[in-house]
Short mmCIF file of C-alpha atoms in Angstrom, two decimals:
data_model
loop_
_atom_site.label_atom_id
_atom_site.label_comp_id
_atom_site.label_asym_id
_atom_site.label_seq_id
_atom_site.Cartn_x
_atom_site.Cartn_y
_atom_site.Cartn_z
CA MET A 1 0.00 0.00 0.00
CA LYS A 2 2.84 2.35 0.86
CA LYS A 3 4.59 1.53 -2.42
CA ILE A 4 1.40 2.30 -4.35
CA SER A 5 0.97 5.58 -2.48
CA LYS A 6 4.56 6.59 -3.19
CA SER A 7 4.19 5.73 -6.86
CA PHE A 8 0.94 7.64 -7.07
CA LEU A 9 2.52 10.63 -5.36
CA ALA A 10 5.53 10.56 -7.70
CA ALA A 11 3.25 10.36 -10.74
CA ALA A 12 1.17 13.25 -9.46
CA MET A 13 4.28 15.36 -8.89
CA LEU A 14 5.54 14.55 -12.38
CA GLU A 15 2.18 15.49 -13.89
CA THR A 16 2.25 18.80 -12.01
CA LYS A 17 5.75 19.57 -13.28
CA LEU A 18 4.78 18.73 -16.85
CA LYS A 19 1.71 20.94 -16.66
CA ALA A 20 3.84 23.81 -15.40
CA PHE A 21 6.41 23.24 -18.16
CA LEU A 22 3.95 22.77 -21.04
CA PRO A 23 2.86 26.41 -21.40
CA LEU A 24 6.52 27.48 -21.57
CA LEU A 25 7.27 24.87 -24.21
CA ILE A 26 4.24 25.90 -26.25
CA GLN A 27 5.25 29.54 -25.91
CA HIS A 28 8.74 28.92 -27.24
CA LEU A 29 7.53 26.63 -30.01
CA PHE A 30 5.12 29.35 -31.13
CA LEU A 31 7.81 32.02 -30.83
CA TYR A 32 10.27 29.96 -32.85
CA HIS A 33 7.86 29.32 -35.72
CA TYR A 34 6.63 32.93 -35.61
CA LEU A 35 10.12 34.39 -35.84
CA SER A 36 11.12 31.85 -38.48
CA SER A 37 8.23 33.03 -40.66
CA LEU A 38 9.43 36.61 -40.56
CA LEU A 39 12.52 36.06 -42.67
CA PRO A 40 11.70 33.70 -45.55
CA ILE A 41 14.93 34.51 -47.41
CA SER A 42 15.81 30.87 -47.88
CA MET A 43 12.37 29.90 -49.15
CA ALA A 44 12.65 31.40 -52.62
CA CYS A 45 12.34 29.14 -55.62
CA ASN A 46 15.36 26.86 -56.05
CA ASN A 47 16.92 28.37 -52.89
CA LYS A 48 17.70 31.60 -54.73
CA PHE A 49 17.27 35.00 -53.21
CA THR A 50 17.67 38.56 -54.43
CA LEU A 51 18.69 41.82 -52.84
CA ASP A 52 15.06 42.95 -52.92
CA SER A 53 13.85 39.84 -51.08
CA VAL A 54 16.59 40.26 -48.49
CA ARG A 55 15.74 43.94 -47.99
CA ASP A 56 12.03 43.11 -47.61
CA ALA A 57 12.90 40.58 -44.93
CA LEU A 58 15.11 43.09 -43.11
CA ILE A 59 12.27 45.61 -43.14
CA ARG A 60 9.98 43.03 -41.52
CA GLU A 61 12.63 42.44 -38.90
CA GLU A 62 12.29 46.10 -37.94
CA ASP A 63 8.75 45.37 -36.76
CA SER A 64 9.97 42.49 -34.59
CA ILE A 65 12.63 44.63 -32.97
CA VAL A 66 10.29 47.55 -32.26
CA PHE A 67 7.57 45.34 -30.78
CA SER A 68 10.06 43.41 -28.65
CA LEU A 69 11.47 46.64 -27.20
CA ILE A 70 7.96 47.88 -26.44
CA GLU A 71 7.21 44.64 -24.60
CA ARG A 72 10.43 44.88 -22.57
CA ALA A 73 9.65 48.51 -21.66
CA ARG A 74 6.65 47.25 -19.64
CA PHE A 75 9.09 46.35 -16.86
CA PRO A 76 11.61 48.53 -15.05
CA TYR A 77 15.31 47.87 -15.37
CA ASN A 78 15.25 45.18 -12.63
CA ALA A 79 18.99 45.15 -11.92
CA PRO A 80 19.00 41.94 -9.78
CA ALA A 81 18.11 39.95 -12.93
CA TYR A 82 21.60 40.75 -14.27
CA ASP A 83 23.61 40.15 -11.11
CA PRO A 84 25.85 37.05 -11.57
CA SER A 85 25.86 36.46 -7.81
CA PHE A 86 22.07 36.53 -7.41
CA LEU A 87 21.45 32.80 -8.02
CA GLY A 88 24.64 31.63 -6.37
CA ASN A 89 25.73 29.55 -9.36
CA GLY A 90 27.81 32.15 -11.20
CA PHE A 91 25.04 32.94 -13.69
CA SER A 92 22.71 35.89 -13.69
CA ILE A 93 19.02 35.12 -14.06
CA ALA A 94 19.23 36.47 -17.62
CA GLU A 95 22.13 34.23 -18.60
CA PHE A 96 20.62 31.21 -16.85
CA TYR A 97 17.36 31.75 -18.74
CA VAL A 98 19.02 32.27 -22.12
CA ARG A 99 21.22 29.19 -21.76
CA GLY A 100 18.29 26.99 -20.78
CA THR A 101 15.96 28.34 -23.44
CA GLU A 102 18.54 28.05 -26.20
CA SER A 103 19.04 24.41 -25.24
CA LEU A 104 15.30 23.81 -25.51
CA GLN A 105 15.05 25.64 -28.82
CA ALA A 106 18.02 23.73 -30.22
CA LYS A 107 16.19 20.47 -29.47
CA ILE A 108 13.19 21.57 -31.53
CA GLY A 109 15.30 22.60 -34.49
CA ARG A 110 16.36 26.20 -34.06
CA TYR A 111 19.85 27.44 -34.98
CA GLN A 112 19.85 25.51 -38.23
CA LYS A 113 19.77 28.70 -40.32
CA PRO A 114 22.65 31.16 -40.77
CA GLU A 115 20.65 34.06 -39.30
CA ASP A 116 19.73 32.09 -36.16
CA VAL A 117 22.87 32.30 -34.04
CA PRO A 118 22.87 31.16 -30.38
CA PHE A 119 24.45 33.33 -27.72
CA PHE A 120 25.85 30.26 -25.95
CA PRO A 121 26.60 27.74 -28.71
CA LYS A 122 28.83 25.42 -26.69
CA ASP A 123 27.33 22.01 -26.00
CA LEU A 124 23.92 22.76 -27.50
CA PRO A 125 21.93 19.55 -28.08
CA SER A 126 21.20 18.24 -31.55
CA PRO A 127 17.68 18.83 -32.92
CA LEU A 128 15.16 16.07 -32.22
CA PRO A 129 13.08 16.58 -35.40
CA PRO A 130 14.97 15.96 -38.67
CA THR A 131 16.25 19.07 -40.43
CA LYS A 132 14.55 19.69 -43.76
CA ASP A 133 16.64 20.31 -46.85
CA SER A 134 14.46 23.36 -47.59
CA GLN A 135 16.10 25.11 -44.65
CA LYS A 136 19.46 25.07 -46.36
CA VAL A 137 20.47 28.19 -48.24
CA LEU A 138 23.08 29.08 -50.79
CA LEU A 139 25.62 30.63 -48.46
CA HIS A 140 29.26 29.80 -48.02
CA PRO A 141 29.64 26.88 -45.58
CA ALA A 142 31.86 29.02 -43.36
CA SER A 143 28.97 31.42 -42.70
CA ALA A 144 28.13 29.52 -39.52
CA SER A 145 31.37 30.74 -37.96
CA VAL A 146 30.48 34.41 -38.39
CA THR A 147 28.93 35.79 -35.21
CA VAL A 148 28.85 39.08 -33.32
CA ASN A 149 26.56 37.90 -30.53
CA GLU A 150 29.14 38.69 -27.88
CA ALA A 151 29.04 42.36 -28.92
CA ILE A 152 25.22 42.28 -29.06
CA TRP A 153 24.99 40.83 -25.56
CA LYS A 154 27.35 43.49 -24.22
CA PHE A 155 25.74 46.58 -25.76
CA TYR A 156 22.20 45.40 -25.02
CA PHE A 157 22.66 45.01 -21.28
CA THR A 158 25.22 47.74 -20.62
CA GLU A 159 24.13 50.52 -22.98
CA LEU A 160 20.78 49.96 -24.70
CA LEU A 161 18.63 48.61 -21.86
CA PRO A 162 19.08 51.66 -19.58
CA LEU A 163 17.97 53.91 -22.46
CA PHE A 164 14.40 52.61 -22.74
CA THR A 165 13.58 51.16 -19.32
CA THR A 166 12.69 53.06 -16.17
CA LYS A 167 14.75 52.80 -13.02
CA GLY A 168 13.34 50.47 -10.43
CA ASN A 169 12.78 46.88 -9.37
CA ASP A 170 9.33 45.27 -9.45
CA GLY A 171 10.55 41.70 -8.84
CA ASN A 172 9.19 40.32 -12.13
CA TYR A 173 12.54 38.82 -13.09
CA ALA A 174 11.21 35.85 -15.05
CA SER A 175 9.03 38.00 -17.31
CA THR A 176 11.81 40.56 -17.58
CA VAL A 177 14.51 38.19 -18.82
CA ALA A 178 12.01 36.43 -21.11
CA SER A 179 11.37 39.80 -22.76
CA ASP A 180 15.11 40.46 -22.89
CA PHE A 181 15.64 37.20 -24.73
CA VAL A 182 13.05 38.08 -27.38
CA CYS A 183 14.79 41.44 -27.88
CA LEU A 184 18.21 39.82 -28.11
CA GLN A 185 17.07 37.26 -30.66
CA ALA A 186 15.29 39.82 -32.81
CA ILE A 187 18.34 42.10 -32.86
CA SER A 188 20.73 39.20 -33.46
CA ARG A 189 18.60 37.79 -36.27
CA ARG A 190 18.50 41.17 -38.00
CA ILE A 191 22.25 41.71 -37.71
CA HIS A 192 23.28 38.21 -38.80
CA SER A 193 21.00 38.45 -41.82
CA GLY A 194 23.86 40.54 -43.14
CA LYS A 195 25.29 37.25 -44.39
CA TYR A 196 22.55 37.16 -47.02
CA VAL A 197 23.16 40.79 -47.93
CA ALA A 198 26.86 40.10 -48.43
CA GLU A 199 26.21 37.00 -50.53
CA VAL A 200 23.77 38.78 -52.84
CA LYS A 201 26.06 41.79 -53.28
CA PHE A 202 29.04 39.54 -54.00
CA THR A 203 27.07 37.43 -56.47
CA ASP A 204 25.83 40.53 -58.29
CA ALA A 205 29.30 42.10 -58.59
CA PRO A 206 32.14 39.69 -57.74
CA GLN A 207 34.59 41.86 -59.67
CA ASP A 208 34.07 44.68 -57.18
CA TYR A 209 34.59 42.60 -54.06
CA SER A 210 37.11 39.91 -55.03
CA PRO A 211 40.24 42.13 -55.02
CA ALA A 212 39.47 43.45 -51.52
CA ILE A 213 38.66 39.95 -50.30
CA SER A 214 41.90 38.55 -51.71
CA SER A 215 43.94 41.30 -50.05
CA LYS A 216 41.97 41.03 -46.77
CA ASP A 217 41.21 44.73 -47.02
CA ARG A 218 38.48 45.22 -44.42
CA ASP A 219 38.38 48.99 -44.88
CA LYS A 220 37.80 48.67 -48.61
CA LEU A 221 35.04 46.14 -48.08
CA MET A 222 33.42 48.39 -45.49
CA ASP A 223 33.47 51.27 -47.99
CA LEU A 224 31.87 49.09 -50.66
CA LEU A 225 29.12 48.05 -48.26
CA THR A 226 28.33 51.51 -46.91
CA PHE A 227 25.49 53.54 -48.44
CA VAL A 228 24.88 56.61 -46.30
CA ALA A 229 21.59 57.56 -47.97
CA VAL A 230 20.17 54.07 -47.38
CA GLU A 231 21.24 54.10 -43.75
CA GLU A 232 19.62 57.49 -43.16
CA ALA A 233 16.40 56.18 -44.69
CA VAL A 234 16.47 53.14 -42.41
CA LYS A 235 16.92 55.30 -39.30
CA LYS A 236 13.98 57.49 -40.29
CA ARG A 237 11.79 54.46 -41.07
CA VAL A 238 12.43 52.66 -37.76
CA GLU A 239 11.83 55.89 -35.84
CA LYS A 240 8.53 56.35 -37.64
CA LYS A 241 7.54 52.75 -36.92
CA ALA A 242 8.35 53.23 -33.25
CA ARG A 243 6.12 56.32 -33.19
CA LEU A 244 3.25 54.43 -34.78
CA PHE A 245 3.57 51.18 -32.85
CA SER A 246 4.31 52.56 -29.39
CA GLN A 247 1.91 55.45 -29.04
CA ASN A 248 -0.71 55.24 -26.33
CA VAL A 249 -4.14 55.24 -27.97
CA THR A 250 -6.98 56.90 -26.08
CA LEU A 251 -10.65 57.61 -26.74
CA ASP A 252 -10.74 60.42 -24.23
CA GLU A 253 -12.34 63.44 -25.88
CA ASN A 254 -10.54 65.69 -23.43
CA ASP A 255 -7.18 64.34 -24.53
CA SER A 256 -4.62 67.15 -24.60
CA GLY A 257 -3.36 65.98 -27.97
CA LYS A 258 0.18 65.35 -26.74
CA THR A 259 1.14 61.87 -27.85
CA GLN A 260 2.71 59.60 -25.28
CA TYR A 261 4.93 56.68 -26.27
CA LYS A 262 5.66 53.37 -24.58
CA ILE A 263 9.23 53.73 -25.83
CA ASN A 264 11.11 56.78 -27.07
CA PRO A 265 11.19 56.48 -30.89
CA LEU A 266 14.62 58.12 -30.95
CA VAL A 267 16.00 55.17 -28.99
CA VAL A 268 15.12 52.82 -31.85
CA SER A 269 16.78 55.12 -34.38
CA HIS A 270 19.83 55.29 -32.12
CA LEU A 271 19.87 51.49 -31.82
CA TYR A 272 20.09 51.15 -35.59
CA ASP A 273 22.56 53.98 -36.02
CA LYS A 274 25.04 52.94 -33.33
CA TRP A 275 24.74 49.16 -33.26
CA VAL A 276 22.45 47.38 -35.71
CA MET A 277 23.76 48.78 -38.99
CA PRO A 278 27.45 48.93 -38.00
CA LEU A 279 27.41 45.35 -36.68
CA THR A 280 25.50 44.18 -39.75
CA LYS A 281 28.33 45.52 -41.89
CA VAL A 282 30.86 43.77 -39.64
CA VAL A 283 29.00 40.52 -40.30
CA GLU A 284 29.01 41.26 -44.04
CA VAL A 285 32.75 41.98 -44.05
CA GLU A 286 33.61 38.86 -42.06
CA TYR A 287 31.43 36.75 -44.33
CA LEU A 288 33.02 38.17 -47.48
CA LEU A 289 36.52 37.52 -46.15
CA LEU A 290 35.59 33.83 -46.09
CA ARG A 291 33.75 33.87 -49.40
CA LEU A 292 36.69 32.90 -51.63
CA SER A 293 38.17 30.31 -49.27
#
């Protein structure tokens, strides 16, 4: 009788744990498939893509970044979530969450595309579902080694986060770091999509890029990849999107008319100007340097 009771109790505890875990799993499965649908660069006919298709995908990524920042701005800065000594295991809550979630996402097939780059790639498990051939794209095999996630992690937590969150601590650390992770992935995905940009530009004009690649001239490659007018247009567009997406809508007839925003639109423009576009070009340069190998 005691053995039966213990077995029943163990089964009940397991069921409770599974029920608690299931919503999180469903959430991340949904998030993975949602984000994967935002950048269908590799889904063109015969695995071919053009500069226009890449640019369209990058423009859609702007929406993901703006919405993720708005969601994170719901919470204050919550400094304890980033304290490596808080959990007593050497990891901050943010790092602990990202490591665990990346492991889960790797099991269900994420990080199989060049634009999906994990922040902690060491010892990630292999995907449980088989990888489809349609996920493969016509990029140089060495593209997987190109990553700037260390720089993204650093600027996000040390410089960007204080710009759009309020000071304070509301104790919602789990929700806070979950929102951080969505922001990090959206920014990383946008920046590492520069691999596609570099491939298309090289394919369209190999004669322009090959000499600089052969001579390992990073400065020359950076010059070839820089279009000031395009970058200015991008900054204006993301600022406008932030104004549209983050404004507080009210039906109050006595509204003063002064628009309030959930996030300062200038922060999004600054994000692109200081980090997103420069790091995208770094990714492009590093990819091109491997292109002829």
